[in-house]
Tab-separated table of C-alpha atoms and ligand atoms in Angstrom:
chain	number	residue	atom	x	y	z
A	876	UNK	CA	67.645	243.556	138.724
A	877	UNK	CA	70.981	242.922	139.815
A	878	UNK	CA	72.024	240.465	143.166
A	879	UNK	CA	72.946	244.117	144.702
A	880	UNK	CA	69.424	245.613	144.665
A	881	UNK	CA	67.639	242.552	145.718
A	882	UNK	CA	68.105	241.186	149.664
A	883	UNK	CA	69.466	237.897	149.333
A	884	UNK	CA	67.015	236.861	151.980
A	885	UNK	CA	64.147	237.550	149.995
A	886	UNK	CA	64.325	234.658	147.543
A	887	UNK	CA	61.183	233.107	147.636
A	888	UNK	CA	60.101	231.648	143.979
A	889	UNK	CA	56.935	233.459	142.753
A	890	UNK	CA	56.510	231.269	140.145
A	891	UNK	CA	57.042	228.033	139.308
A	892	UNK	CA	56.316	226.801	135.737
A	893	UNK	CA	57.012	222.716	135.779
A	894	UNK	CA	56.616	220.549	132.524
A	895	UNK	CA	54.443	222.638	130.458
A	896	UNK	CA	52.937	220.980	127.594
A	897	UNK	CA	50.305	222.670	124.861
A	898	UNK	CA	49.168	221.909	122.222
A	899	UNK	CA	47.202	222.989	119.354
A	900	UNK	CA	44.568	220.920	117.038
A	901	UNK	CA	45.487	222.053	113.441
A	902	UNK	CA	44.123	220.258	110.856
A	903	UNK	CA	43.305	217.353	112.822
A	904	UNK	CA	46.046	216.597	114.235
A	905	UNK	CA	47.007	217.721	117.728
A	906	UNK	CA	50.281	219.402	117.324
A	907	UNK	CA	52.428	220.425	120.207
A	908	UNK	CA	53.179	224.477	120.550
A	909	UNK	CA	54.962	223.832	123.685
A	910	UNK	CA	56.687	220.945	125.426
A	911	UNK	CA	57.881	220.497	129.150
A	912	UNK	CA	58.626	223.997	129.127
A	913	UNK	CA	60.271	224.576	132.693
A	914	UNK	CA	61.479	227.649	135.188
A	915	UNK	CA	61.239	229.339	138.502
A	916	UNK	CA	60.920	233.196	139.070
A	917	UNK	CA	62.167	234.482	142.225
A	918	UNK	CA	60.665	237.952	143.884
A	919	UNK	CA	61.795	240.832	142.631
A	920	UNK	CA	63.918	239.100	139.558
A	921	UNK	CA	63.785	239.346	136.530
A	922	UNK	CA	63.666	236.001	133.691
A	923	UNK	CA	64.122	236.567	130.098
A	924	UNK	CA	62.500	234.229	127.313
A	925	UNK	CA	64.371	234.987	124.330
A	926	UNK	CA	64.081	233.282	120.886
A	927	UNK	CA	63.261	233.481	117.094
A	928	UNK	CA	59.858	234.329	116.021
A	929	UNK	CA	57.571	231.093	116.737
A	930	UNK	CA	59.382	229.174	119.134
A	931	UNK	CA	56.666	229.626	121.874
A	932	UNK	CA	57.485	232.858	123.753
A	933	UNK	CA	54.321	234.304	123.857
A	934	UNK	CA	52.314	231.123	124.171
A	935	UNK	CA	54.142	230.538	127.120
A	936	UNK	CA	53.156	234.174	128.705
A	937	UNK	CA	49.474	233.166	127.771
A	938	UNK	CA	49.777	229.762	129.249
A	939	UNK	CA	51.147	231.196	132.821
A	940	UNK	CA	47.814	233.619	132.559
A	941	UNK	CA	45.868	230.853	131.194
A	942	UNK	CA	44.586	233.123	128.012
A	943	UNK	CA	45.275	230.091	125.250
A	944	UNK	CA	42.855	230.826	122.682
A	945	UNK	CA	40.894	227.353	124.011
A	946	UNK	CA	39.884	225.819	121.411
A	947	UNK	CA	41.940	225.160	118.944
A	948	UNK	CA	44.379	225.043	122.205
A	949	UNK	CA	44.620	223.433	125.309
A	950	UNK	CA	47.336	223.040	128.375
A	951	UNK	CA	47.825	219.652	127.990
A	952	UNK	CA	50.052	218.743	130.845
A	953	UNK	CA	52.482	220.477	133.562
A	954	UNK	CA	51.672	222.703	136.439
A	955	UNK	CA	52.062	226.604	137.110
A	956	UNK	CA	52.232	227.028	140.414
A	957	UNK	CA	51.700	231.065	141.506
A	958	UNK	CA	53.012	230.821	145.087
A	959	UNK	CA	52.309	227.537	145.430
A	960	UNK	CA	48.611	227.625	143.935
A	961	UNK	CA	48.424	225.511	140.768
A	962	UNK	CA	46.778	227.837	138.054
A	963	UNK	CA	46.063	225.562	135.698
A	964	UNK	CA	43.654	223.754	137.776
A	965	UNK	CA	41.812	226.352	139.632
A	966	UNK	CA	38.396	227.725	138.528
A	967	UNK	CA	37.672	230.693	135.425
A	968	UNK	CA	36.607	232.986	138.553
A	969	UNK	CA	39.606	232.514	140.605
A	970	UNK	CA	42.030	233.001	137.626
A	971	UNK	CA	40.095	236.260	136.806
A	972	UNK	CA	41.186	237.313	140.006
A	973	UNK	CA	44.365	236.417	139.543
A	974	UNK	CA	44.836	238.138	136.166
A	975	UNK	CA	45.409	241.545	136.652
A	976	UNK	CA	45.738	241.873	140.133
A	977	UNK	CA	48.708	239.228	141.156
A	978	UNK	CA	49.604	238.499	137.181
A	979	UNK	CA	49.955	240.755	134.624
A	980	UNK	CA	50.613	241.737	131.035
A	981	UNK	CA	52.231	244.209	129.199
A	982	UNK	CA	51.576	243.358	125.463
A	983	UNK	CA	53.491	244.470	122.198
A	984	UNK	CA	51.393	246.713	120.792
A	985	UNK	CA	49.926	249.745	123.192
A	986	UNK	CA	47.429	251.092	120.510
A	987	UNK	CA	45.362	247.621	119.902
A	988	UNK	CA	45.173	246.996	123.422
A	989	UNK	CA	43.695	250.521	124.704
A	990	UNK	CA	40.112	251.461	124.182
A	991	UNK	CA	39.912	254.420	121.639
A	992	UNK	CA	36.691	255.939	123.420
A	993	UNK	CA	37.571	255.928	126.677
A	994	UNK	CA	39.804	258.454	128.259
A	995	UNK	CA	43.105	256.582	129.883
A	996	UNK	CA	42.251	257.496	133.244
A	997	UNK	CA	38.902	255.469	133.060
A	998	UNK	CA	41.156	252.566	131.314
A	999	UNK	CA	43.429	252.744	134.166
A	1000	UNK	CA	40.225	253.495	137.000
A	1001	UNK	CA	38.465	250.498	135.227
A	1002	UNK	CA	41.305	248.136	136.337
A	1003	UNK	CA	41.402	249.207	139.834
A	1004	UNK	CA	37.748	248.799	140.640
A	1005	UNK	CA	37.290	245.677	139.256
A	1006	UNK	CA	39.783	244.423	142.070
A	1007	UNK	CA	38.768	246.738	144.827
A	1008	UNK	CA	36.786	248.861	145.850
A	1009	UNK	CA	37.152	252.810	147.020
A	1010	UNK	CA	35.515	256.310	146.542
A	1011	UNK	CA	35.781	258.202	143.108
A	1012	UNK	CA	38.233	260.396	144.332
A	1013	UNK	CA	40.328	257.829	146.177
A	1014	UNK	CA	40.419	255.941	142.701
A	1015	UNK	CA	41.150	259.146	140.445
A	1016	UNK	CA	44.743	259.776	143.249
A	1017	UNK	CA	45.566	256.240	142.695
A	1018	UNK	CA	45.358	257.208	139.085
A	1019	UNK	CA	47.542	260.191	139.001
A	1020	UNK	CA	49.745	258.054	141.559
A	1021	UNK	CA	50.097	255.991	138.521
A	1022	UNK	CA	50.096	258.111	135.818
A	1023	UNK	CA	53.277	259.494	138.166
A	1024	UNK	CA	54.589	256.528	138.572
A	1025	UNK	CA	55.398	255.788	134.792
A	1026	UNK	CA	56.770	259.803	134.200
A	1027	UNK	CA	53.574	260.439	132.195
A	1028	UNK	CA	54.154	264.879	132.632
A	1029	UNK	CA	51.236	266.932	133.324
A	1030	UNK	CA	49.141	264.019	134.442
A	1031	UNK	CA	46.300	266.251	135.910
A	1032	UNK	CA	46.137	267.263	132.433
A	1033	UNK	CA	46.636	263.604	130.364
A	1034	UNK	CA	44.261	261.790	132.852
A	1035	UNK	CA	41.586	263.193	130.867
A	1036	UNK	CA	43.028	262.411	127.094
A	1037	UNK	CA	42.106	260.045	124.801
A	1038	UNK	CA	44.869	257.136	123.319
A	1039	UNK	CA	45.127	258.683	119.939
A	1040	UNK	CA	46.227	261.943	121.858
A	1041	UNK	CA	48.791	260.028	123.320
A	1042	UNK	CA	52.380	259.133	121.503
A	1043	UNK	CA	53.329	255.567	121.204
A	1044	UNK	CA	55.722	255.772	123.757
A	1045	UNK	CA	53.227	257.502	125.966
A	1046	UNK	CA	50.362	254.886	125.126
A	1047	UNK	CA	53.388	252.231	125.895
A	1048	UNK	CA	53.610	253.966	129.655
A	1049	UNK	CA	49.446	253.720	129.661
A	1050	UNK	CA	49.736	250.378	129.242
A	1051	UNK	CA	51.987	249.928	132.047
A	1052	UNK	CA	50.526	251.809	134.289
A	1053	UNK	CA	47.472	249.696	133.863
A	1054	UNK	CA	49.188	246.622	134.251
A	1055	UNK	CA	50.765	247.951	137.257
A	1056	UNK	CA	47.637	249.536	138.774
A	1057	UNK	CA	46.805	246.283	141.375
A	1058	UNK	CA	50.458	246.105	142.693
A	1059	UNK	CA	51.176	242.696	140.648
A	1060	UNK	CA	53.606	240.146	141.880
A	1061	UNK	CA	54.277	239.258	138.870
A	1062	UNK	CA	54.687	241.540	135.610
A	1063	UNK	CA	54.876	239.769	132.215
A	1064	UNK	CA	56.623	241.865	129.184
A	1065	UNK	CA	55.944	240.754	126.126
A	1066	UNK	CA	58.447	242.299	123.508
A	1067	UNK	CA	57.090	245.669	125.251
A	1068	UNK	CA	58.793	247.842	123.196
A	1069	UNK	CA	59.224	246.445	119.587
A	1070	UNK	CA	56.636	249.165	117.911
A	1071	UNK	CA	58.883	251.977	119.287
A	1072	UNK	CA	61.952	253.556	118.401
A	1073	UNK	CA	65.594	252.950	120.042
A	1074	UNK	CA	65.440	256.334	122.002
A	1075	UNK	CA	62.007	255.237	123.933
A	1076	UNK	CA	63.035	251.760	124.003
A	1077	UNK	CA	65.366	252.341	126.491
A	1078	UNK	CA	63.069	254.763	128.325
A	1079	UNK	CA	60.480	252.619	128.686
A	1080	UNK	CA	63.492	249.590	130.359
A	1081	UNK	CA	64.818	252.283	132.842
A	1082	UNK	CA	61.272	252.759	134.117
A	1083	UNK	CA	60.658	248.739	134.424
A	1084	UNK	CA	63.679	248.532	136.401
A	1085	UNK	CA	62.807	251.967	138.207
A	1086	UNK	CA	59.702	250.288	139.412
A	1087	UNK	CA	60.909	246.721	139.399
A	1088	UNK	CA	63.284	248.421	142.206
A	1089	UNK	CA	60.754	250.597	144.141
A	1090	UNK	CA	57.938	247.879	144.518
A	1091	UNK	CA	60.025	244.220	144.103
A	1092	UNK	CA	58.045	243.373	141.217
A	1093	UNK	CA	58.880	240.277	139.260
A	1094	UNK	CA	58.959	240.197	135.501
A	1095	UNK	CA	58.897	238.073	132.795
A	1096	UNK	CA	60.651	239.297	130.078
A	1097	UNK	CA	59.747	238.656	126.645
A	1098	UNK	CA	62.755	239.778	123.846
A	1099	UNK	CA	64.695	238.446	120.785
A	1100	UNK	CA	66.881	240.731	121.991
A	1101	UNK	CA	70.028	239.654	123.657
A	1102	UNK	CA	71.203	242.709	124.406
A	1103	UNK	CA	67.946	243.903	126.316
A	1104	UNK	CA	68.433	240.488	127.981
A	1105	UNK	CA	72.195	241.764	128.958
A	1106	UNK	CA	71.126	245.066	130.175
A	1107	UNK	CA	67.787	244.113	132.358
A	1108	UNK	CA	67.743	240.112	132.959
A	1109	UNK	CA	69.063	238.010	136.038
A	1110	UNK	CA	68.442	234.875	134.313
A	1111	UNK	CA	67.664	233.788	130.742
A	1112	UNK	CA	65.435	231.090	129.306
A	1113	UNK	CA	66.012	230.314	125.295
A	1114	UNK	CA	63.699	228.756	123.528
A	1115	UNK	CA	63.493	227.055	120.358
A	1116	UNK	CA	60.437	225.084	118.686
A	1117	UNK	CA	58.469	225.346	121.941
A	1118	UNK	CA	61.132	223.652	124.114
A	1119	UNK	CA	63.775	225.268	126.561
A	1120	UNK	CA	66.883	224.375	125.231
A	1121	UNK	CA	68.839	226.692	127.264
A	1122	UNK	CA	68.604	228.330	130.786
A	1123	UNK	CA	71.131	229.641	133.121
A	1124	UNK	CA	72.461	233.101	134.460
A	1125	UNK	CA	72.783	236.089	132.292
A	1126	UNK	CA	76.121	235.878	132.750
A	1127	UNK	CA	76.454	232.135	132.342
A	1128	UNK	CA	74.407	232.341	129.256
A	1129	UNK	CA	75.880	234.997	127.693
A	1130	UNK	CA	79.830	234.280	128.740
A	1131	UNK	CA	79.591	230.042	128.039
A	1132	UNK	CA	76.335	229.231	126.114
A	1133	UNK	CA	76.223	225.714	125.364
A	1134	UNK	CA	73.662	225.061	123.163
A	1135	UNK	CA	74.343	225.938	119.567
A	1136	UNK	CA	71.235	227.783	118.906
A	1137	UNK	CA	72.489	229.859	121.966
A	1138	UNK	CA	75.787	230.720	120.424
A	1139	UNK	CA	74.086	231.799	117.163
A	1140	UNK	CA	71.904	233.919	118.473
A	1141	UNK	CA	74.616	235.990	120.506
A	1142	UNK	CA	76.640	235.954	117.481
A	1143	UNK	CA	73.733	237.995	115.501
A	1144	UNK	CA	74.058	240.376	118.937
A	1145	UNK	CA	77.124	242.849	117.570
A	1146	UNK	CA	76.909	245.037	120.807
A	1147	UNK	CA	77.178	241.875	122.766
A	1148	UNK	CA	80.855	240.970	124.157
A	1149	UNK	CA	82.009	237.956	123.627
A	1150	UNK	CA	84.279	235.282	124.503
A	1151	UNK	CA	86.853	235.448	122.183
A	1152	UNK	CA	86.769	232.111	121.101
A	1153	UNK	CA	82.713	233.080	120.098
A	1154	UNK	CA	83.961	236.385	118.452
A	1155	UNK	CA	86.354	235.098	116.020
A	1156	UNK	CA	83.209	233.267	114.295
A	1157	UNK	CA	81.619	235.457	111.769
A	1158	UNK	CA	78.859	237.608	112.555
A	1159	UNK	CA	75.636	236.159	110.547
A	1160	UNK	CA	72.573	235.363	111.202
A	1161	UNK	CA	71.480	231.432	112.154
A	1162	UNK	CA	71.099	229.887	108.761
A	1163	UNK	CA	68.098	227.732	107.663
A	1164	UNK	CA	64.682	228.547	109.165
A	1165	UNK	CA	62.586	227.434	112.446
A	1166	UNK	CA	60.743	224.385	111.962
A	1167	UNK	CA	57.371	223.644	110.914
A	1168	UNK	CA	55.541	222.334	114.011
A	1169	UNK	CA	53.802	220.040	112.065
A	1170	UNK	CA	56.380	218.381	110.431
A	1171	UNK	CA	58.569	217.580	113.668
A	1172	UNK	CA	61.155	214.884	113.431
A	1173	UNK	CA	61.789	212.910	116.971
A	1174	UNK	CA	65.357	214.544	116.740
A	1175	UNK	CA	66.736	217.775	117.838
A	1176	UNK	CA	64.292	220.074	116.279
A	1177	UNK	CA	67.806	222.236	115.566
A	1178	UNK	CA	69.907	219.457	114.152
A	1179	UNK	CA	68.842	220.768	110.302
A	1180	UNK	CA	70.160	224.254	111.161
A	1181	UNK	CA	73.351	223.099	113.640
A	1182	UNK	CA	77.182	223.510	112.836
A	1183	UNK	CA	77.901	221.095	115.258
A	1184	UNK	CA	75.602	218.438	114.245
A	1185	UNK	CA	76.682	214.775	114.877
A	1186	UNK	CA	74.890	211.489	114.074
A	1187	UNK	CA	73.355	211.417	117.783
A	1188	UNK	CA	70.999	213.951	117.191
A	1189	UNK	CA	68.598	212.174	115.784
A	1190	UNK	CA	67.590	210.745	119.134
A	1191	UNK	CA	66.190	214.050	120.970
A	1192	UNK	CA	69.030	215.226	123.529
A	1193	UNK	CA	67.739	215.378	127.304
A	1194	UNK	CA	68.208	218.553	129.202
A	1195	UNK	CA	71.688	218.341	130.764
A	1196	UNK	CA	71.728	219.643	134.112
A	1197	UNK	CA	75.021	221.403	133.963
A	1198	UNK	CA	74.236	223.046	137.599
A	1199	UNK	CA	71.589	224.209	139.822
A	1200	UNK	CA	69.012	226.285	136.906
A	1201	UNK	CA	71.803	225.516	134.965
A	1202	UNK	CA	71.013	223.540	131.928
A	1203	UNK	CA	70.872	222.769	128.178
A	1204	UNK	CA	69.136	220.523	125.663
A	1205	UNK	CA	72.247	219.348	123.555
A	1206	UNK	CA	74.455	215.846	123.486
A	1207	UNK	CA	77.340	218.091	123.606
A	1208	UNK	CA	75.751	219.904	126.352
A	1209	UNK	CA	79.248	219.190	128.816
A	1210	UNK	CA	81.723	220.778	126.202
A	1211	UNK	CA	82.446	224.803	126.358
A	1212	UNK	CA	82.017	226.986	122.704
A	1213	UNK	CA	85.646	226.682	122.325
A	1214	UNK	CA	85.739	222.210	121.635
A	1215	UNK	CA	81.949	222.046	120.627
A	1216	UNK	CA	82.079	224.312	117.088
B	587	LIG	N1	46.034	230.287	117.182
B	587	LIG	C1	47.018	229.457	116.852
B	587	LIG	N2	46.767	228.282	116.241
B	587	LIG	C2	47.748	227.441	115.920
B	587	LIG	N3	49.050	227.662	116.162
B	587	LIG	C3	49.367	228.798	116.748
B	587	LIG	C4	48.390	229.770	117.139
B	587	LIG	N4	49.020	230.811	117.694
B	587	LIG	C5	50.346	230.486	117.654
B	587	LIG	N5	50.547	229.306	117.099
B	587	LIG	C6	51.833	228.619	116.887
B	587	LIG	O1	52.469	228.486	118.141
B	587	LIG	C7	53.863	228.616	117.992
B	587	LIG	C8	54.405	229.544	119.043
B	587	LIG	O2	53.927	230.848	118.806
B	587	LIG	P1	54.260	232.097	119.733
B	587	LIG	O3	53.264	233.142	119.395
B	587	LIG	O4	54.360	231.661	121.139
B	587	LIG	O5	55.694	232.502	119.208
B	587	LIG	P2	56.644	233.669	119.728
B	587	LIG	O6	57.895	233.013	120.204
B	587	LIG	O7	55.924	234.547	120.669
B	587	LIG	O8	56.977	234.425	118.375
B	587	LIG	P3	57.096	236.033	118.056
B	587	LIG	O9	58.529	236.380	118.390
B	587	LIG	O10	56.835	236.089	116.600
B	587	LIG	O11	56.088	236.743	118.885
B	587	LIG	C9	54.123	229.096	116.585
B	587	LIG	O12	54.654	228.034	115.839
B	587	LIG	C10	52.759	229.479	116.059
B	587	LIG	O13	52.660	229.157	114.693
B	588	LIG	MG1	55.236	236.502	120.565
């Protein structure tokens, strides 16, 4: 959502995620998936996480809905505060109310997470009587409502279909609906549209922001995609090996990133524009490969894979503040793309 569509005088913080720490018992060991893992979500905005495969995205979208597989994981420290109320410490029956009804989550893959036998207007009736109550036929309008609401045609017809009737882009609108069916505060995304193709991609992000617009949702934003993160985010978080190592503005981000794991990962983006000092580097993808979160060294976990590597980083950099939500995780943290590389 862009600064245009959103009052400025609505800017409470929805969320606030402060020093998350998990970790995971593998082997014996307790090994640490994510660590002080930081941001704030404002209504209506929208926050991208964006990294490589592994670096914590989607443990961090579990975490904020407290759904870490528990054991062999566990929120070991930091709070996530949902307007104000500290999730991680209230009871399994208050976070069940929470879940679906203020919080929730759109996953990657529509097909695993819809019941084949049921028809997707009991899926989507399901979710709204477990959080309220109202007559059959009160419940069935609020599912056409829906059904309406994410451009599903004919939906007097479809209410009654099964899933595999259903294309994937179709079951991907399903899915949203459902998530959307208790008015959430806060919508998480998580890679929502990786299993379809470019075409429905992009349907699928209109109708987010559609909705985003009409009802002031928030949304979490779960990509490796920088240019989805150009085209929907207001902010950007980038992770890497279960840390934030980057946050800021879209724009700031995307115009001055000044972590080096930042800069490599909009150089893989062709379609995004660049600085030109960013441009003239070759396009290529990030050599080396994330880390193994067992075998962490107390340094940068990115100093194996970094151009800009200097004897320093052995020592793990702190997060610079470089601003207010302005920040990065990198000695040379102060010095713009064009002195750094
Ligand atoms: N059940 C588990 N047990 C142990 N480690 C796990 C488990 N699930 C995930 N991890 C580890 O946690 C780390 C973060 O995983 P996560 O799923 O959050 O990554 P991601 O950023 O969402 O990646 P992707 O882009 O592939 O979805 C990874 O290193 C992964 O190996
Ligand atoms: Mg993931």
């Amino acid at each position: 959502m862009t600064a245009d569509n959103t009052p400025a005088s609505n800017e409470t913080t929805v969320l606030e995620v402060d020093g998350l720490c998990v970790e995971f018992s593998m082997r014996g060991k307790q090994v640490p998936v994510l660590s002080d893992v930081s941001f704030n979500i404002d209504h209506g905005r929208t926050v991208a996480i964006v990294g490589e495969s592994g670096c914590g995205k989607s443990m961090t979208a579990l975490a904020v809905m407290r759904l870490i597989p528990s054991p062999p994981g566990r929120i070991s420290s930091g709070k996530i505060l949902f307007k104000g109320e500290n999730l991680i410490e209230v009871s399994e029956r208050r976070i069940r109310e929470v879940r679906g009804r203020d919080i929730s989550m759109i996953f990657q893959e529509p097909m695993t997470s819809l019941n084949p036998v049921y028809t997707i207007g009991d899926q989507i009736a399901e979710t709204i009587k477990r959080h309220q109550a109202g007559s059959a036929a009160s419940v069935r309008q609020q599912v056409l409502d829906l059904l309406r609401l994410v451009q599903i045609p004919a939906p007097e017809r479809r209410i009654s279909e099964y899933p595999h009737q259903l294309s994937g882009g179709m079951r991907q609108r399903v899915m949203i609906a459902i998530a959307l069916a208790c008015e959430p505060a806060l919508l998480i995304a998580d890679e929502p549209t990786t299993a379809l193709d470019v075409t429905v991609q992009a349907q699928i992000f209109d109708l987010l922001k559609d909705i985003q617009a009409k009802r002031g949702t928030s949304l979490i934003l779960i990509t490796h995609d920088f240019g989805v993160v150009a085209e929907l985010a207001d902010r950007v978080v980038v992770m890497y090996a279960g840390r934030k190592i980057e946050e800021g503005t879209v724009e700031q981000v995307i115009n001055d990133p000044r972590h080096p794991y930042t800069r490599g990962l909009l150089r893989c983006m062709p379609e995004i524009k660049l600085d030109p000092v960013l441009a003239a580097e070759p396009l290529a993808e990030i050599p080396g490969t994330v880390p193994d979160l067992l075998r962490q060294s107390k340094g940068c976990s990115f100093a194996p894979r970094c151009p800009s590597v200097t004897a320093k980083c052995i020592e793990m950099p702190p997060m610079v503040q470089l601003g207010e939500q302005r920040s990065a995780r990198c000695w040379l943290a102060h010095e713009p793309a064009a002195t750094a590389e």
